[in-house]
């Protein structure tokens, strides 16, 4: 066991964990940030996606030790001053979920995509979201939600 200081959603949090414990496990089981979901535990489903320094990352594959220097953002950190992020709002507006299990990973994946590309084509959205599995099959609505979010985030758009 060791002590690690993590930068999570803008706060510096101290946790005791073994160096190999996954970031996913630390977020859920030690920091009670349960919006990040455990799906496959093998990097295959995207349910555990968080942002590490702005990039979508499978937290089930990251040992906590190597996340200690990064800026970590989880689904709990996206809303600001009680206002949902544009992407969260777009998922709601498009009804882009059923059970919601994949949703936080999808939203963080989309956040990373729209950070890198402001106006992605449908093909680019599908390609970027490919590693995210939705067992409920809401893919078409998810694609619509990402398109809606990119319109909301376009320069000059009013939110
Ligand atoms: S739980 Fe991490 S990718 Fe499936
Ligand atoms: S909404 Fe159920 S897994 Fe995607």
XYZ file of N, CA and C and ligand atoms in Angstrom:
485
model
N 0.844 -1.204 0.000
C 0.000 0.000 0.000
C 0.877 1.252 0.000
N 0.364 2.279 -0.662
C 1.067 3.562 -0.630
C 0.035 4.676 -0.626
N 0.517 5.878 -0.403
C -0.379 7.027 -0.447
C -0.197 7.748 -1.768
N -1.287 8.086 -2.406
C -1.227 8.805 -3.676
C -2.107 10.026 -3.578
N -1.644 11.109 -4.207
C -2.484 12.310 -4.276
C -2.976 12.411 -5.716
N -4.281 12.340 -5.874
C -4.867 12.402 -7.220
C -5.555 13.743 -7.416
N -5.462 14.242 -8.644
C -6.183 15.462 -9.006
C -7.464 15.029 -9.723
N -8.563 15.021 -8.991
C -9.827 14.517 -9.551
C -10.856 15.637 -9.567
N -11.336 15.954 -10.748
C -12.363 16.988 -10.904
C -11.970 18.288 -10.197
N -10.686 18.605 -10.310
C -10.195 19.875 -9.774
C -9.831 19.842 -8.297
N -10.039 18.710 -7.642
C -9.685 18.629 -6.210
C -8.502 17.684 -6.035
N -7.646 18.005 -5.078
C -6.530 17.098 -4.777
C -6.974 16.160 -3.663
N -6.980 14.871 -3.972
C -7.510 13.893 -3.027
C -6.431 12.875 -2.693
N -6.265 12.608 -1.398
C -5.257 11.628 -0.972
C -5.934 10.273 -0.793
N -5.326 9.242 -1.381
C -5.875 7.890 -1.198
C -4.760 6.930 -0.846
N -5.112 5.920 -0.081
C -4.193 4.817 0.184
C -4.624 3.657 -0.691
N -3.681 3.146 -1.460
C -3.999 2.027 -2.350
C -2.705 1.342 -2.722
N -2.804 0.123 -3.248
C -1.588 -0.489 -3.766
C -1.333 0.119 -5.140
N -0.055 0.203 -5.516
C 0.317 0.925 -6.737
C -0.348 0.325 -7.969
N -0.613 -0.994 -7.941
C -1.196 -1.634 -9.133
C -2.715 -1.564 -9.146
N -3.318 -1.112 -8.070
C -4.784 -1.039 -8.085
C -5.219 -0.136 -9.234
N -6.281 -0.512 -9.925
C -6.660 0.292 -11.093
C -7.282 1.608 -10.657
N -7.149 2.593 -11.539
C -7.784 3.885 -11.285
C -9.290 3.691 -11.133
N -9.869 2.791 -11.931
C -11.313 2.535 -11.833
C -11.693 2.094 -10.426
N -10.934 1.160 -9.891
C -11.227 0.654 -8.555
C -11.075 1.758 -7.510
N -10.027 2.562 -7.648
C -9.808 3.641 -6.676
C -10.946 4.659 -6.748
N -11.342 5.029 -7.961
C -12.430 6.021 -8.096
C -13.711 5.494 -7.446
N -14.050 4.260 -7.777
C -15.331 3.718 -7.309
C -15.296 3.330 -5.828
N -14.239 2.598 -5.466
C -14.263 1.947 -4.153
C -13.610 2.756 -3.044
N -12.724 3.678 -3.421
C -12.066 4.464 -2.365
C -12.542 5.913 -2.360
N -12.950 6.415 -3.523
C -13.386 7.816 -3.572
C -14.894 7.941 -3.761
N -15.557 6.806 -3.888
C -17.020 6.785 -3.991
C -17.537 7.544 -5.217
N -16.725 7.596 -6.267
C -17.164 8.235 -7.511
C -17.700 7.122 -8.422
N -18.923 6.723 -8.170
C -19.458 5.515 -8.802
C -20.113 5.779 -10.160
N -20.023 7.028 -10.633
C -20.521 7.299 -11.990
C -19.677 6.606 -13.044
N -18.434 6.323 -12.738
C -17.561 5.580 -13.650
C -17.863 4.098 -13.455
N -18.197 3.421 -14.551
C -18.726 2.054 -14.422
C -17.704 0.971 -14.744
N -17.886 -0.168 -14.095
C -17.105 -1.367 -14.395
C -17.899 -2.212 -15.387
N -17.314 -2.429 -16.557
C -17.989 -3.284 -17.535
C -17.222 -4.576 -17.701
N -16.179 -4.523 -18.530
C -15.424 -5.743 -18.841
C -14.151 -5.874 -18.009
N -13.606 -4.758 -17.566
C -12.339 -4.803 -16.829
C -11.140 -5.088 -17.716
N -11.337 -5.073 -19.040
C -10.247 -5.444 -19.958
C -10.033 -4.441 -21.077
N -10.572 -3.257 -20.940
C -10.346 -2.247 -21.982
C -11.208 -2.416 -23.214
N -12.243 -3.251 -23.136
C -12.996 -3.581 -24.358
C -14.349 -2.889 -24.490
N -14.869 -2.285 -23.420
C -16.269 -1.820 -23.507
C -16.453 -0.310 -23.362
N -15.496 0.366 -22.762
C -15.580 1.829 -22.636
C -16.385 2.332 -21.452
N -17.014 1.437 -20.686
C -17.864 1.892 -19.567
C -17.082 2.666 -18.512
N -15.791 2.394 -18.410
C -14.966 2.984 -17.341
C -14.218 4.229 -17.793
N -14.589 4.773 -18.949
C -13.820 5.887 -19.536
C -13.845 7.145 -18.666
N -12.679 7.721 -18.456
C -12.537 9.025 -17.788
C -11.592 9.852 -18.666
N -11.423 11.113 -18.345
C -10.426 11.922 -19.053
C -9.162 11.975 -18.220
N -8.036 11.693 -18.859
C -6.725 11.913 -18.232
C -6.047 12.985 -19.064
N -5.828 14.140 -18.466
C -5.283 15.281 -19.209
C -6.070 15.517 -20.497
N -7.372 15.413 -20.386
C -8.250 15.743 -21.515
C -8.509 14.614 -22.484
N -7.806 13.511 -22.369
C -7.970 12.415 -23.332
C -8.764 11.270 -22.718
N -9.702 10.738 -23.513
C -10.506 9.610 -23.052
C -9.591 8.420 -22.772
N -9.735 7.838 -21.590
C -8.832 6.774 -21.143
C -9.645 5.725 -20.405
N -9.344 4.450 -20.675
C -10.022 3.355 -19.975
C -9.429 3.222 -18.573
N -10.177 3.607 -17.566
C -9.600 3.621 -16.218
C -9.374 2.222 -15.658
N -9.972 1.203 -16.299
C -9.735 -0.166 -15.822
C -8.349 -0.661 -16.200
N -7.678 0.063 -17.099
C -6.355 -0.374 -17.554
C -5.221 0.454 -16.944
N -5.575 1.456 -16.137
C -4.561 2.392 -15.647
C -4.262 2.124 -14.170
N -3.028 1.749 -13.828
C -2.695 1.614 -12.409
C -2.737 2.990 -11.751
N -3.228 3.045 -10.529
C -3.412 4.350 -9.878
C -2.106 5.139 -9.830
N -1.012 4.418 -9.683
C 0.291 5.078 -9.587
C 0.542 5.957 -10.814
N 0.165 5.442 -12.011
C 0.490 6.221 -13.208
C -0.534 7.322 -13.479
N -1.627 7.348 -12.712
C -2.602 8.436 -12.884
C -2.306 9.597 -11.943
N -1.330 9.397 -11.064
C -1.139 10.371 -9.987
C -0.670 11.736 -10.484
N -0.068 11.769 -11.689
C 0.403 13.081 -12.170
C -0.602 13.745 -13.103
N -1.669 13.030 -13.441
C -2.587 13.547 -14.466
C -3.756 14.308 -13.857
N -4.376 15.123 -14.706
C -5.627 15.764 -14.323
C -6.736 14.801 -14.703
N -7.458 14.309 -13.701
C -8.488 13.293 -13.958
C -9.859 13.968 -13.922
N -10.665 13.680 -14.933
C -12.043 14.182 -14.913
C -12.979 12.989 -15.063
N -13.935 12.883 -14.153
C -14.946 11.830 -14.230
C -16.291 12.485 -14.570
N -17.291 11.668 -14.773
C -18.611 12.203 -15.118
C -19.103 13.189 -14.044
N -18.704 12.965 -12.803
C -19.153 13.848 -11.717
C -18.567 15.254 -11.854
N -17.503 15.389 -12.674
C -16.820 16.673 -12.772
C -17.217 17.493 -13.987
N -18.161 17.021 -14.784
C -18.461 17.748 -16.032
C -19.384 18.944 -15.832
N -20.393 18.800 -14.994
C -21.317 19.921 -14.785
C -20.579 21.034 -14.043
N -20.860 22.256 -14.405
C -20.223 23.396 -13.740
C -21.305 24.283 -13.151
N -21.170 24.623 -11.880
C -22.154 25.474 -11.191
C -23.582 24.984 -11.408
N -23.765 23.685 -11.341
C -25.103 23.119 -11.460
C -25.627 23.046 -12.887
N -24.795 23.410 -13.874
C -25.234 23.368 -15.272
C -24.527 22.213 -15.981
N -25.331 21.359 -16.620
C -24.747 20.225 -17.338
C -23.836 20.719 -18.446
N -22.852 19.896 -18.798
C -22.025 20.243 -19.960
C -22.905 20.128 -21.207
N -22.452 20.736 -22.295
C -23.227 20.689 -23.545
C -23.466 19.243 -23.973
N -22.485 18.400 -23.728
C -22.612 17.009 -24.177
C -23.605 16.255 -23.288
N -23.540 16.478 -21.989
C -24.543 15.865 -21.103
C -25.948 16.309 -21.519
N -26.087 17.606 -21.776
C -27.401 18.140 -22.146
C -27.883 17.520 -23.460
N -26.961 17.373 -24.400
C -27.337 16.804 -25.701
C -27.776 15.348 -25.544
N -27.111 14.571 -24.693
C -27.528 13.178 -24.452
C -28.939 13.154 -23.870
N -29.204 14.077 -22.950
C -30.561 14.148 -22.368
C -31.579 14.520 -23.441
N -31.263 15.557 -24.202
C -32.213 16.058 -25.197
C -32.519 15.018 -26.269
N -31.516 14.208 -26.610
C -31.732 13.177 -27.641
C -32.222 11.867 -27.035
N -32.329 11.778 -25.718
C -32.718 10.512 -25.081
C -31.748 9.396 -25.451
N -30.441 9.706 -25.361
C -29.431 8.796 -25.904
C -29.009 7.710 -24.913
N -29.956 7.166 -24.190
C -29.649 6.050 -23.276
C -30.942 5.335 -22.904
N -30.776 4.094 -22.474
C -31.912 3.363 -21.887
C -31.559 3.032 -20.440
N -30.708 2.014 -20.220
C -30.353 1.698 -18.828
C -29.340 2.688 -18.267
N -28.564 3.319 -19.133
C -27.608 4.334 -18.699
C -26.243 3.796 -18.290
N -26.060 2.476 -18.369
C -24.793 1.929 -17.855
C -23.582 2.399 -18.669
N -23.774 2.538 -19.978
C -22.655 2.948 -20.833
C -22.494 4.459 -20.890
N -23.483 5.192 -20.340
C -23.613 6.613 -20.669
C -22.458 7.478 -20.195
N -21.984 7.264 -18.972
C -20.900 8.152 -18.540
C -19.664 7.935 -19.406
N -19.370 6.687 -19.748
C -18.224 6.433 -20.630
C -18.437 7.063 -22.001
N -19.658 6.946 -22.518
C -19.965 7.547 -23.829
C -19.744 9.063 -23.771
N -20.247 9.682 -22.705
C -20.160 11.146 -22.601
C -18.708 11.600 -22.469
N -17.920 10.868 -21.697
C -16.500 11.249 -21.590
C -15.786 11.001 -22.923
N -16.147 9.920 -23.619
C -15.557 9.665 -24.940
C -15.898 10.799 -25.897
N -17.161 11.221 -25.876
C -17.593 12.311 -26.767
C -16.933 13.627 -26.373
N -16.736 13.821 -25.079
C -16.081 15.058 -24.611
C -14.661 15.137 -25.166
N -13.966 14.023 -25.129
C -12.603 13.976 -25.647
C -12.612 14.214 -27.162
N -13.542 13.574 -27.858
C -13.633 13.738 -29.315
C -13.859 15.204 -29.677
N -14.833 15.846 -29.021
C -15.180 17.225 -29.400
C -14.130 18.224 -28.944
N -13.292 17.790 -28.030
C -12.161 18.619 -27.639
C -11.120 18.626 -28.766
N -10.971 17.457 -29.397
C -9.975 17.338 -30.466
C -10.499 17.825 -31.807
N -11.784 17.570 -32.056
C -12.391 17.930 -33.353
C -13.662 18.681 -33.089
N -13.734 19.921 -33.563
C -14.899 20.730 -33.220
C -16.137 20.375 -34.015
N -15.939 19.888 -35.230
C -17.107 19.640 -36.072
C -16.960 18.298 -36.779
N -17.002 17.199 -36.009
C -16.725 15.899 -36.629
C -17.847 15.469 -37.570
N -17.476 14.724 -38.602
C -18.484 14.140 -39.491
C -19.108 12.944 -38.766
N -20.211 12.458 -39.322
C -20.854 11.286 -38.727
C -19.879 10.105 -38.689
N -19.140 9.962 -39.782
C -18.153 8.867 -39.846
C -17.113 8.986 -38.734
N -16.649 10.185 -38.514
C -15.637 10.393 -37.466
C -16.221 10.127 -36.076
N -17.496 10.481 -35.891
C -18.140 10.208 -34.597
C -18.232 8.698 -34.390
N -18.706 8.001 -35.422
C -18.859 6.545 -35.300
C -17.500 5.909 -35.018
N -16.496 6.357 -35.725
C -15.161 5.786 -35.544
C -14.642 6.053 -34.118
N -14.836 7.274 -33.643
C -14.326 7.632 -32.315
C -15.064 6.875 -31.211
N -16.338 6.579 -31.432
C -17.135 5.965 -30.376
C -17.154 4.433 -30.500
N -16.429 3.913 -31.488
C -16.501 2.492 -31.791
C -16.163 1.575 -30.615
N -15.204 1.984 -29.801
C -14.790 1.141 -28.686
C -15.745 1.169 -27.502
N -16.846 1.895 -27.635
C -17.821 1.981 -26.536
C -18.992 1.064 -26.858
N -19.283 0.165 -25.950
C -20.383 -0.778 -26.184
C -21.626 -0.320 -25.430
N -22.752 -0.281 -26.150
C -24.041 -0.015 -25.521
C -24.895 -1.267 -25.690
N -25.124 -1.956 -24.609
C -25.892 -3.210 -24.700
C -27.348 -2.954 -25.048
N -27.805 -1.732 -24.808
C -29.198 -1.398 -25.143
C -29.349 -0.986 -26.604
N -28.233 -0.826 -27.304
C -28.313 -0.521 -28.739
C -28.783 0.876 -29.069
N -28.452 1.845 -28.232
C -28.915 3.211 -28.533
C -27.922 3.969 -29.422
N -27.149 3.259 -30.213
C -26.105 3.922 -31.012
C -26.615 5.072 -31.878
N -27.738 4.890 -32.611
C -28.150 6.010 -33.478
C -28.414 7.286 -32.681
N -29.020 7.159 -31.508
C -29.287 8.361 -30.699
C -28.005 8.944 -30.124
N -27.077 8.071 -29.813
C -25.791 8.561 -29.297
C -25.098 9.403 -30.370
N -25.123 8.916 -31.604
C -24.505 9.685 -32.698
C -25.223 11.025 -32.849
N -26.564 11.006 -32.765
C -27.318 12.271 -32.867
C -26.950 13.208 -31.716
N -26.770 12.650 -30.528
C -26.420 13.478 -29.371
C -25.053 14.142 -29.567
N -24.111 13.394 -30.115
C -22.779 13.979 -30.329
C -22.866 15.084 -31.384
N -23.692 14.839 -32.420
C -23.857 15.896 -33.444
C -24.491 17.132 -32.821
N -25.513 16.911 -31.994
C -26.189 18.046 -31.350
C -25.198 18.821 -30.471
N -24.382 18.075 -29.716
C -23.410 18.737 -28.838
C -22.421 19.543 -29.659
N -22.018 19.012 -30.818
C -21.034 19.765 -31.608
C -21.666 21.053 -32.132
N -22.987 21.021 -32.415
C -23.659 22.277 -32.825
C -23.721 23.248 -31.641
N -24.028 22.695 -30.451
C -24.126 23.559 -29.254
C -22.784 24.226 -28.936
N -21.709 23.499 -29.251
C -20.383 24.006 -28.899
C -19.760 24.851 -30.006
N -20.451 24.924 -31.148
C -19.878 25.681 -32.278
C -19.716 27.141 -31.877
N -18.652 27.783 -32.371
C -18.451 29.189 -32.039
C -19.692 29.991 -32.416
N -20.146 30.827 -31.513
C -21.295 31.678 -31.800
C -22.632 31.059 -31.429
N -22.647 29.727 -31.107
C -23.925 29.101 -30.737
C -24.307 29.576 -29.339
N -25.606 29.800 -29.122
C -26.006 30.214 -27.762
C -26.467 28.983 -27.010
N -26.084 28.875 -25.758
C -26.456 27.716 -24.945
C -27.491 28.084 -23.930
S -14.479 -1.721 -17.877
Fe -12.853 -0.647 -18.763
S -13.147 -0.875 -20.896
Fe -14.666 -2.177 -20.011
S -27.968 2.624 -22.435
Fe -27.860 0.604 -21.615
S -25.850 -0.033 -22.132
Fe -26.082 1.828 -23.174
